[in-house]
């Protein structure tokens, strides 16, 4: 049996290793388009602040790891898939045949339609090549503008804030939403994260977007420099002399040295055109991670799968989900019958030392469907907890600064635990979530024991 895996990120690597462990005699070909050893994008912020070198970003240590496992690693890009011929065309013009195919090609940064993205010192932060460019350009004292304060933006924010420290150094974040991390945090929690970042010295502008980037003049002359001086609100001469002028939708113009684009990502799907594989905003898969084409599977950021909480399809671009999906896909590629329970929305984020998390249906359910919630906030201590219920079941949660309860919240939601009267107790005091977990777990054990002896 010949297994071909497109994508050498976490999903691709886990799938390749799972297949090799379960089927020592099968051929496994792992194809990644970057000319790098397989690495984790989640490690890039640690590279930017010098906590790890490039080898520290690698998913597996040792240059011979894949060779020792008998996994063929090819550094090429898939340009098309012929599902009838069971073949993948690669960027060097060769064809790679397969018996089973896994598509784990991940995502790539969204490039917003604004003028000036091709200027020097404008970077995305997605690949090791991006990280090298950022490390070359962002120095102590640099003025950096980051476009976007979503999950990815908040991950790299701390690294950028540390790199610019020095006389005149400043990180400014511009987010078009009304709060930070709008796709994983409630309005109150997102506002608290903004307040926290500003307390740490990061300038945060919400409800605004960058409309254009223009090259500045070193001499500070000309009409644009005068405009920058009038509207920047900071060190007018310094802003006017900046190499890049960013015009915002709120009417202000900011002078900076470097721009980082973190405005979201989208799945890599274009090479599948004409393949017959059904895609929406991602590849549609079933509970076995199989596409509509028999023998073709998909996992990771590239898929559109059923959401655990809602039963509806969605993108859930998080590494834990990708790892689980890859394992399920690999076992089923070998003839297994493993099924996913659905993709659980699960985000844990460290923003300049403030730990935030959201799980499940964190946005809540309608009251007409039995939805209710409780919100507890301590603004001064930057602590926040919101629980979402449907009947007596916890379906979602959002927290800041409650790191001890992250596992408990996830367990209650994923286990769909019936809380009974404890649901009302948590509405009165959501900080008692650990008590509720222990009480309901004990009760569940009693029920299980009675059932086994009946």
Short mmCIF file of C-alpha atoms in Angstrom, two decimals:
data_model
loop_
_atom_site.label_atom_id
_atom_site.label_comp_id
_atom_site.label_asym_id
_atom_site.label_seq_id
_atom_site.Cartn_x
_atom_site.Cartn_y
_atom_site.Cartn_z
CA UNK A 1 0.00 0.00 0.00
CA UNK A 2 1.32 3.44 -0.94
CA UNK A 3 0.30 6.39 1.24
CA UNK A 4 0.98 9.96 0.07
CA UNK A 5 0.62 12.87 2.46
CA UNK A 6 0.51 16.45 1.17
CA UNK A 7 1.71 18.87 3.83
CA UNK A 8 4.61 18.47 6.25
CA UNK A 9 3.19 20.39 9.18
CA UNK A 10 1.99 18.84 12.47
CA UNK A 11 -0.96 17.04 10.83
CA UNK A 12 1.14 15.57 8.04
CA UNK A 13 3.93 14.43 10.35
CA UNK A 14 1.57 12.81 12.87
CA UNK A 15 -0.28 11.00 10.09
CA UNK A 16 2.95 9.73 8.52
CA UNK A 17 4.26 8.44 11.85
CA UNK A 18 0.92 6.82 12.73
CA UNK A 19 0.82 4.96 9.42
CA UNK A 20 4.42 3.85 9.78
CA UNK A 21 3.80 2.53 13.30
CA UNK A 22 0.68 0.60 12.30
CA UNK A 23 1.90 -0.58 8.88
CA UNK A 24 5.70 -1.09 8.89
CA UNK A 25 5.71 -2.49 5.37
CA UNK A 26 3.69 0.21 3.62
CA UNK A 27 5.32 3.01 1.64
CA UNK A 28 4.84 6.48 3.14
CA UNK A 29 5.65 9.65 1.17
CA UNK A 30 5.48 13.00 2.99
CA UNK A 31 5.48 16.04 0.70
CA UNK A 32 6.05 19.57 2.03
CA UNK A 33 6.40 22.64 -0.17
CA UNK A 34 8.85 24.60 2.02
CA UNK A 35 12.56 23.96 1.70
CA UNK A 36 12.79 23.41 5.45
CA UNK A 37 12.72 20.52 7.88
CA UNK A 38 9.11 20.04 9.08
CA UNK A 39 8.50 22.66 11.76
CA UNK A 40 5.82 24.14 13.99
CA UNK A 41 4.53 27.62 13.20
CA UNK A 42 3.55 27.90 16.87
CA UNK A 43 7.26 27.97 17.74
CA UNK A 44 8.04 31.01 15.56
CA UNK A 45 7.33 33.58 18.34
CA UNK A 46 9.91 31.81 20.53
CA UNK A 47 12.40 32.04 17.65
CA UNK A 48 11.72 35.77 17.31
CA UNK A 49 12.60 36.45 20.96
CA UNK A 50 15.61 34.15 20.95
CA UNK A 51 14.29 31.45 23.28
CA UNK A 52 14.95 28.81 20.62
CA UNK A 53 17.05 28.59 17.49
CA UNK A 54 15.66 27.39 14.20
CA UNK A 55 16.21 23.76 15.18
CA UNK A 56 13.99 24.42 18.18
CA UNK A 57 11.08 25.00 15.81
CA UNK A 58 11.50 21.59 14.16
CA UNK A 59 8.74 19.09 14.84
CA UNK A 60 11.21 16.23 15.14
CA UNK A 61 14.83 16.42 16.21
CA UNK A 62 17.61 15.01 14.10
CA UNK A 63 18.09 15.31 10.35
CA UNK A 64 17.69 11.55 9.89
CA UNK A 65 14.43 11.14 11.85
CA UNK A 66 12.19 10.50 8.86
CA UNK A 67 14.81 8.47 7.04
CA UNK A 68 15.17 6.16 10.03
CA UNK A 69 11.41 5.62 10.04
CA UNK A 70 11.40 4.86 6.33
CA UNK A 71 9.29 7.94 5.55
CA UNK A 72 10.23 9.53 2.24
CA UNK A 73 10.36 13.32 2.64
CA UNK A 74 10.01 15.39 -0.54
CA UNK A 75 10.32 19.18 -0.56
CA UNK A 76 7.97 19.95 -3.41
CA UNK A 77 4.55 21.53 -3.93
CA UNK A 78 1.46 19.72 -5.18
CA UNK A 79 0.10 21.54 -8.24
CA UNK A 80 -2.88 19.29 -9.04
CA UNK A 81 -4.56 16.03 -8.08
CA UNK A 82 -5.98 13.48 -10.54
CA UNK A 83 -8.27 11.34 -8.43
CA UNK A 84 -9.23 9.10 -11.36
CA UNK A 85 -5.59 8.20 -12.01
CA UNK A 86 -4.74 8.34 -8.26
CA UNK A 87 -1.85 10.66 -8.96
CA UNK A 88 -0.51 14.00 -7.72
CA UNK A 89 1.40 16.37 -10.00
CA UNK A 90 4.32 18.07 -8.24
CA UNK A 91 6.05 21.40 -8.80
CA UNK A 92 9.05 19.75 -10.50
CA UNK A 93 6.74 18.27 -13.14
CA UNK A 94 6.82 14.71 -11.81
CA UNK A 95 3.81 12.59 -10.91
CA UNK A 96 3.40 10.88 -7.53
CA UNK A 97 0.99 7.94 -7.54
CA UNK A 98 -0.93 6.86 -4.44
CA UNK A 99 -3.27 4.21 -3.08
CA UNK A 100 -4.38 6.45 -0.21
CA UNK A 101 -4.00 10.23 -0.18
CA UNK A 102 -4.08 12.61 2.79
CA UNK A 103 -4.37 16.34 2.11
CA UNK A 104 -2.94 18.33 5.01
CA UNK A 105 -1.73 21.40 3.13
CA UNK A 106 -2.75 23.83 5.86
CA UNK A 107 -3.41 27.50 5.30
CA UNK A 108 -1.67 30.65 4.17
CA UNK A 109 -1.94 34.32 5.20
CA UNK A 110 -4.74 36.43 3.80
CA UNK A 111 -3.44 39.39 1.85
CA UNK A 112 -5.82 42.33 2.34
CA UNK A 113 -6.58 44.46 -0.74
CA UNK A 114 -4.72 47.61 0.28
CA UNK A 115 -2.11 49.72 -1.45
CA UNK A 116 1.50 49.35 -0.37
CA UNK A 117 1.75 45.72 0.78
CA UNK A 118 4.66 45.25 -1.64
CA UNK A 119 6.79 47.93 0.04
CA UNK A 120 10.07 46.89 1.69
CA UNK A 121 9.78 46.03 5.39
CA UNK A 122 6.19 44.76 5.07
CA UNK A 123 5.99 41.13 6.20
CA UNK A 124 3.61 38.36 7.11
CA UNK A 125 4.61 36.14 10.06
CA UNK A 126 3.77 32.62 8.97
CA UNK A 127 6.91 30.84 7.77
CA UNK A 128 10.52 30.49 8.89
CA UNK A 129 11.46 32.70 5.94
CA UNK A 130 9.10 35.37 7.31
CA UNK A 131 10.68 35.05 10.74
CA UNK A 132 14.16 35.55 9.30
CA UNK A 133 13.03 38.71 7.53
CA UNK A 134 11.37 40.07 10.67
CA UNK A 135 14.46 39.40 12.78
CA UNK A 136 16.54 41.30 10.23
CA UNK A 137 14.22 44.33 10.19
CA UNK A 138 12.77 44.63 13.71
CA UNK A 139 15.41 45.88 16.14
CA UNK A 140 15.44 47.67 19.50
CA UNK A 141 13.96 51.11 18.88
CA UNK A 142 11.95 50.04 15.82
CA UNK A 143 8.45 51.40 15.27
CA UNK A 144 6.27 48.49 14.21
CA UNK A 145 2.68 48.46 13.03
CA UNK A 146 0.85 45.13 13.30
CA UNK A 147 -2.30 44.76 11.22
CA UNK A 148 -4.72 42.46 13.00
CA UNK A 149 -5.32 41.40 16.61
CA UNK A 150 -6.79 37.98 16.06
CA UNK A 151 -5.40 34.70 17.38
CA UNK A 152 -2.27 34.78 15.19
CA UNK A 153 -1.67 38.47 15.84
CA UNK A 154 -1.85 38.03 19.60
CA UNK A 155 0.56 35.10 19.46
CA UNK A 156 3.30 37.12 17.76
CA UNK A 157 2.56 40.34 19.64
CA UNK A 158 4.72 39.54 22.64
CA UNK A 159 7.72 38.68 20.46
CA UNK A 160 7.39 41.94 18.55
CA UNK A 161 6.95 43.96 21.75
CA UNK A 162 10.15 42.47 23.14
CA UNK A 163 12.13 43.06 19.95
CA UNK A 164 11.26 46.78 19.71
CA UNK A 165 12.21 47.58 23.31
CA UNK A 166 14.63 50.48 23.26
CA UNK A 167 14.65 54.24 22.83
CA UNK A 168 11.84 55.22 20.50
CA UNK A 169 10.63 51.64 20.06
CA UNK A 170 6.89 51.18 19.76
CA UNK A 171 4.46 48.46 18.74
CA UNK A 172 1.07 49.63 17.46
CA UNK A 173 -1.69 47.11 16.75
CA UNK A 174 -4.64 47.98 14.52
CA UNK A 175 -7.74 45.74 14.62
CA UNK A 176 -10.82 46.34 12.49
CA UNK A 177 -13.10 44.61 15.02
CA UNK A 178 -14.50 46.33 18.11
CA UNK A 179 -12.24 44.27 20.38
CA UNK A 180 -9.13 42.14 20.35
CA UNK A 181 -9.44 38.47 19.33
CA UNK A 182 -13.06 38.94 18.20
CA UNK A 183 -13.42 35.37 16.90
CA UNK A 184 -12.58 33.73 20.22
CA UNK A 185 -13.44 36.24 22.94
CA UNK A 186 -16.62 37.93 24.15
CA UNK A 187 -16.83 41.71 23.85
CA UNK A 188 -15.99 42.20 27.54
CA UNK A 189 -13.04 39.79 27.46
CA UNK A 190 -11.65 41.30 24.26
CA UNK A 191 -11.85 44.78 25.78
CA UNK A 192 -9.99 43.57 28.88
CA UNK A 193 -7.21 42.10 26.72
CA UNK A 194 -6.90 45.47 24.98
CA UNK A 195 -6.61 47.25 28.34
CA UNK A 196 -3.96 44.73 29.42
CA UNK A 197 -1.88 45.24 26.26
CA UNK A 198 -2.02 49.00 26.63
CA UNK A 199 -0.88 48.65 30.23
CA UNK A 200 2.15 46.73 28.90
CA UNK A 201 3.02 49.61 26.57
CA UNK A 202 1.46 48.36 23.32
CA UNK A 203 -0.72 50.88 21.49
CA UNK A 204 -3.96 49.23 20.41
CA UNK A 205 -6.41 50.79 17.95
CA UNK A 206 -9.74 48.97 17.48
CA UNK A 207 -12.65 49.74 15.15
CA UNK A 208 -10.14 50.82 12.51
CA UNK A 209 -8.21 49.34 9.61
CA UNK A 210 -5.20 50.26 7.54
CA UNK A 211 -6.39 51.80 4.28
CA UNK A 212 -3.02 52.26 2.60
CA UNK A 213 0.74 52.10 3.10
CA UNK A 214 2.95 54.69 1.45
CA UNK A 215 6.68 55.13 1.28
CA UNK A 216 7.90 57.98 3.47
CA UNK A 217 10.73 60.42 2.89
CA UNK A 218 13.92 60.47 4.92
CA UNK A 219 13.96 64.24 4.94
CA UNK A 220 10.44 64.73 6.30
CA UNK A 221 9.47 67.07 3.44
CA UNK A 222 6.49 66.99 1.13
CA UNK A 223 2.76 67.03 1.58
CA UNK A 224 2.50 63.48 2.97
CA UNK A 225 5.03 64.20 5.69
CA UNK A 226 3.07 67.31 6.70
CA UNK A 227 -0.13 65.27 6.84
CA UNK A 228 1.59 62.69 9.04
CA UNK A 229 2.85 65.43 11.30
CA UNK A 230 -0.64 66.88 11.65
CA UNK A 231 -2.53 63.66 12.41
CA UNK A 232 -0.10 61.19 13.97
CA UNK A 233 -0.62 62.46 17.49
CA UNK A 234 2.87 61.27 18.50
CA UNK A 235 6.37 62.53 17.81
CA UNK A 236 5.42 64.46 14.67
CA UNK A 237 8.90 64.85 13.23
CA UNK A 238 9.81 61.24 13.92
CA UNK A 239 6.57 60.04 12.35
CA UNK A 240 7.05 62.29 9.35
CA UNK A 241 10.56 60.94 8.78
CA UNK A 242 9.45 57.30 9.01
CA UNK A 243 10.05 55.09 5.95
CA UNK A 244 6.41 53.89 5.89
CA UNK A 245 3.27 55.95 6.44
CA UNK A 246 0.13 53.97 7.29
CA UNK A 247 -3.19 55.70 6.69
CA UNK A 248 -5.96 54.44 8.97
CA UNK A 249 -9.71 54.49 8.45
CA UNK A 250 -10.12 56.70 11.54
CA UNK A 251 -8.34 59.53 9.73
CA UNK A 252 -4.98 59.16 11.44
CA UNK A 253 -1.66 58.41 9.77
CA UNK A 254 1.12 56.58 11.58
CA UNK A 255 4.80 56.63 10.67
CA UNK A 256 6.57 53.29 11.18
CA UNK A 257 9.67 51.34 10.21
CA UNK A 258 8.11 47.90 9.75
CA UNK A 259 4.60 46.56 9.08
CA UNK A 260 3.50 43.05 10.07
CA UNK A 261 0.39 41.71 8.32
CA UNK A 262 -1.60 39.36 10.58
CA UNK A 263 -5.07 39.67 9.07
CA UNK A 264 -6.00 36.00 9.09
CA UNK A 265 -5.37 32.89 7.01
CA UNK A 266 -7.27 30.74 4.53
CA UNK A 267 -6.94 27.07 3.49
CA UNK A 268 -4.66 26.08 0.60
CA UNK A 269 -7.20 24.70 -1.86
CA UNK A 270 -6.39 26.07 -5.31
CA UNK A 271 -4.45 23.04 -6.49
CA UNK A 272 -7.58 20.89 -6.02
CA UNK A 273 -9.51 22.66 -8.79
CA UNK A 274 -10.83 20.06 -11.21
CA UNK A 275 -9.98 17.16 -8.89
CA UNK A 276 -13.59 16.33 -8.04
CA UNK A 277 -12.87 16.78 -4.32
CA UNK A 278 -15.69 18.80 -2.78
CA UNK A 279 -14.60 22.05 -1.17
CA UNK A 280 -16.46 24.94 0.37
CA UNK A 281 -14.26 27.31 2.34
CA UNK A 282 -12.32 24.13 3.19
CA UNK A 283 -12.29 20.48 2.12
CA UNK A 284 -15.49 18.76 3.22
CA UNK A 285 -14.79 15.60 5.23
CA UNK A 286 -16.90 13.07 7.10
CA UNK A 287 -16.33 11.72 10.60
CA UNK A 288 -13.60 9.42 9.25
CA UNK A 289 -11.80 12.44 7.73
CA UNK A 290 -12.56 11.06 4.26
CA UNK A 291 -13.56 13.37 1.42
CA UNK A 292 -16.29 12.63 -1.10
CA UNK A 293 -13.65 10.72 -3.14
CA UNK A 294 -12.96 7.23 -1.73
CA UNK A 295 -9.36 6.82 -0.61
CA UNK A 296 -8.75 10.57 -0.29
CA UNK A 297 -8.64 12.05 3.22
CA UNK A 298 -7.92 15.48 4.67
CA UNK A 299 -6.92 16.90 8.06
CA UNK A 300 -5.82 20.12 9.72
CA UNK A 301 -6.36 23.74 8.77
CA UNK A 302 -7.45 22.81 5.25
CA UNK A 303 -10.69 21.02 6.24
CA UNK A 304 -14.28 22.03 6.84
CA UNK A 305 -15.56 19.58 9.45
CA UNK A 306 -18.57 19.19 11.71
CA UNK A 307 -18.38 21.30 14.86
CA UNK A 308 -18.77 19.37 18.12
CA UNK A 309 -20.94 22.03 19.76
CA UNK A 310 -23.30 23.02 16.96
CA UNK A 311 -23.32 20.05 14.60
CA UNK A 312 -22.71 22.48 11.75
CA UNK A 313 -19.68 22.64 9.47
CA UNK A 314 -16.91 25.13 10.21
CA UNK A 315 -13.19 25.79 10.01
CA UNK A 316 -11.35 25.13 13.29
CA UNK A 317 -7.72 26.02 12.67
CA UNK A 318 -6.02 24.92 15.88
CA UNK A 319 -3.10 22.53 16.30
CA UNK A 320 -4.73 20.13 18.81
CA UNK A 321 -7.62 19.59 16.40
CA UNK A 322 -5.21 19.05 13.51
CA UNK A 323 -3.31 16.42 15.48
CA UNK A 324 -6.50 14.52 16.35
CA UNK A 325 -7.79 14.70 12.80
CA UNK A 326 -4.46 13.43 11.42
CA UNK A 327 -4.49 10.41 13.73
CA UNK A 328 -8.08 9.54 12.78
CA UNK A 329 -7.36 9.95 9.06
CA UNK A 330 -4.22 7.80 9.26
CA UNK A 331 -5.97 4.93 11.04
CA UNK A 332 -8.80 4.97 8.51
CA UNK A 333 -6.36 5.08 5.58
CA UNK A 334 -5.18 1.73 6.93
CA UNK A 335 -8.70 0.29 6.87
CA UNK A 336 -9.79 1.27 10.36
CA UNK A 337 -13.16 2.62 11.45
CA UNK A 338 -12.22 5.44 13.81
CA UNK A 339 -14.68 8.34 13.90
CA UNK A 340 -14.36 11.92 15.09
CA UNK A 341 -16.82 13.26 17.66
CA UNK A 342 -16.63 16.60 15.92
CA UNK A 343 -14.18 19.46 16.08
CA UNK A 344 -14.28 21.26 19.44
CA UNK A 345 -13.60 25.01 19.28
CA UNK A 346 -10.71 25.36 21.73
CA UNK A 347 -8.37 28.32 22.04
CA UNK A 348 -5.75 29.01 24.71
CA UNK A 349 -3.79 32.21 24.20
CA UNK A 350 -0.95 33.92 26.06
CA UNK A 351 -1.03 37.66 25.33
CA UNK A 352 1.87 39.42 27.01
CA UNK A 353 1.48 37.16 30.02
CA UNK A 354 -2.32 37.25 30.26
CA UNK A 355 -3.75 33.76 29.67
CA UNK A 356 -7.07 33.69 27.84
CA UNK A 357 -9.13 30.69 26.79
CA UNK A 358 -12.40 29.88 25.12
CA UNK A 359 -14.03 26.50 24.60
CA UNK A 360 -17.01 25.10 22.76
CA UNK A 361 -19.96 27.35 21.99
CA UNK A 362 -18.41 30.30 23.83
CA UNK A 363 -20.81 32.73 22.11
CA UNK A 364 -23.77 30.99 23.77
CA UNK A 365 -27.18 29.70 22.74
CA UNK A 366 -30.49 31.52 22.27
CA UNK A 367 -32.74 31.80 25.31
CA UNK A 368 -35.55 30.16 23.34
CA UNK A 369 -33.32 27.06 23.05
CA UNK A 370 -32.61 26.97 26.78
CA UNK A 371 -29.55 29.17 26.58
CA UNK A 372 -28.41 31.20 29.58
CA UNK A 373 -25.11 32.54 30.83
CA UNK A 374 -23.26 34.06 33.74
CA UNK A 375 -20.43 36.58 33.54
CA UNK A 376 -17.96 37.38 36.32
CA UNK A 377 -15.29 40.08 35.88
CA UNK A 378 -12.61 41.67 38.04
CA UNK A 379 -11.24 44.43 35.82
CA UNK A 380 -8.53 45.55 38.20
CA UNK A 381 -7.09 42.02 38.48
CA UNK A 382 -7.72 41.21 34.80
CA UNK A 383 -9.79 38.19 35.73
CA UNK A 384 -12.86 37.17 33.79
CA UNK A 385 -15.08 34.11 33.54
CA UNK A 386 -18.19 33.58 31.45
CA UNK A 387 -20.09 30.31 31.28
CA UNK A 388 -22.68 29.41 28.64
CA UNK A 389 -25.38 26.83 29.38
CA UNK A 390 -28.05 25.01 27.46
CA UNK A 391 -30.39 23.64 30.06
CA UNK A 392 -28.17 22.14 32.75
CA UNK A 393 -25.26 21.44 30.37
CA UNK A 394 -22.21 23.67 30.01
CA UNK A 395 -21.76 24.27 26.28
CA UNK A 396 -19.15 27.04 26.23
CA UNK A 397 -16.80 29.12 28.34
CA UNK A 398 -14.52 32.15 28.11
CA UNK A 399 -11.88 33.01 30.69
CA UNK A 400 -9.02 35.36 31.46
CA UNK A 401 -6.58 34.69 34.27
CA UNK A 402 -8.28 31.43 35.39
CA UNK A 403 -5.57 29.03 34.32
CA UNK A 404 -6.35 26.41 36.99
CA UNK A 405 -9.77 25.68 35.51
CA UNK A 406 -8.93 25.34 31.81
CA UNK A 407 -8.93 21.53 31.85
CA UNK A 408 -12.09 21.40 33.92
CA UNK A 409 -13.99 23.69 31.55
CA UNK A 410 -12.91 21.65 28.56
CA UNK A 411 -13.83 18.38 30.28
CA UNK A 412 -17.32 19.52 31.25
CA UNK A 413 -18.04 20.83 27.76
CA UNK A 414 -16.56 17.94 25.80
CA UNK A 415 -18.14 15.41 28.16
CA UNK A 416 -21.56 17.09 27.82
CA UNK A 417 -21.93 16.55 31.55
CA UNK A 418 -25.42 16.98 32.98
CA UNK A 419 -24.84 19.35 35.89
CA UNK A 420 -28.29 19.14 37.45
CA UNK A 421 -28.65 21.58 40.35
CA UNK A 422 -25.00 22.53 39.97
CA UNK A 423 -25.90 24.52 36.86
CA UNK A 424 -27.94 26.90 39.04
CA UNK A 425 -25.12 27.07 41.59
CA UNK A 426 -22.69 28.07 38.84
CA UNK A 427 -25.09 30.74 37.62
CA UNK A 428 -24.93 32.16 41.15
CA UNK A 429 -21.13 31.77 41.40
CA UNK A 430 -19.21 30.63 38.28
CA UNK A 431 -15.94 30.43 40.21
CA UNK A 432 -17.21 27.18 41.81
CA UNK A 433 -16.62 25.29 38.57
CA UNK A 434 -14.06 22.94 40.15
CA UNK A 435 -16.54 21.99 42.89
CA UNK A 436 -19.16 21.28 40.25
CA UNK A 437 -16.75 19.13 38.25
CA UNK A 438 -15.75 17.04 41.27
CA UNK A 439 -19.34 16.65 42.51
CA UNK A 440 -20.69 15.61 39.11
CA UNK A 441 -17.75 13.30 38.46
CA UNK A 442 -18.36 11.57 41.80
CA UNK A 443 -22.07 11.23 41.01
CA UNK A 444 -21.23 9.84 37.58
CA UNK A 445 -18.98 7.21 39.18
CA UNK A 446 -21.85 6.20 41.48
CA UNK A 447 -24.21 5.84 38.53
CA UNK A 448 -21.63 3.81 36.60
CA UNK A 449 -21.06 1.51 39.59
CA UNK A 450 -24.81 0.89 40.02
CA UNK A 451 -25.20 0.17 36.33
CA UNK A 452 -22.37 -2.38 36.35
CA UNK A 453 -23.88 -4.31 39.29
CA UNK A 454 -27.50 -4.17 38.12
#
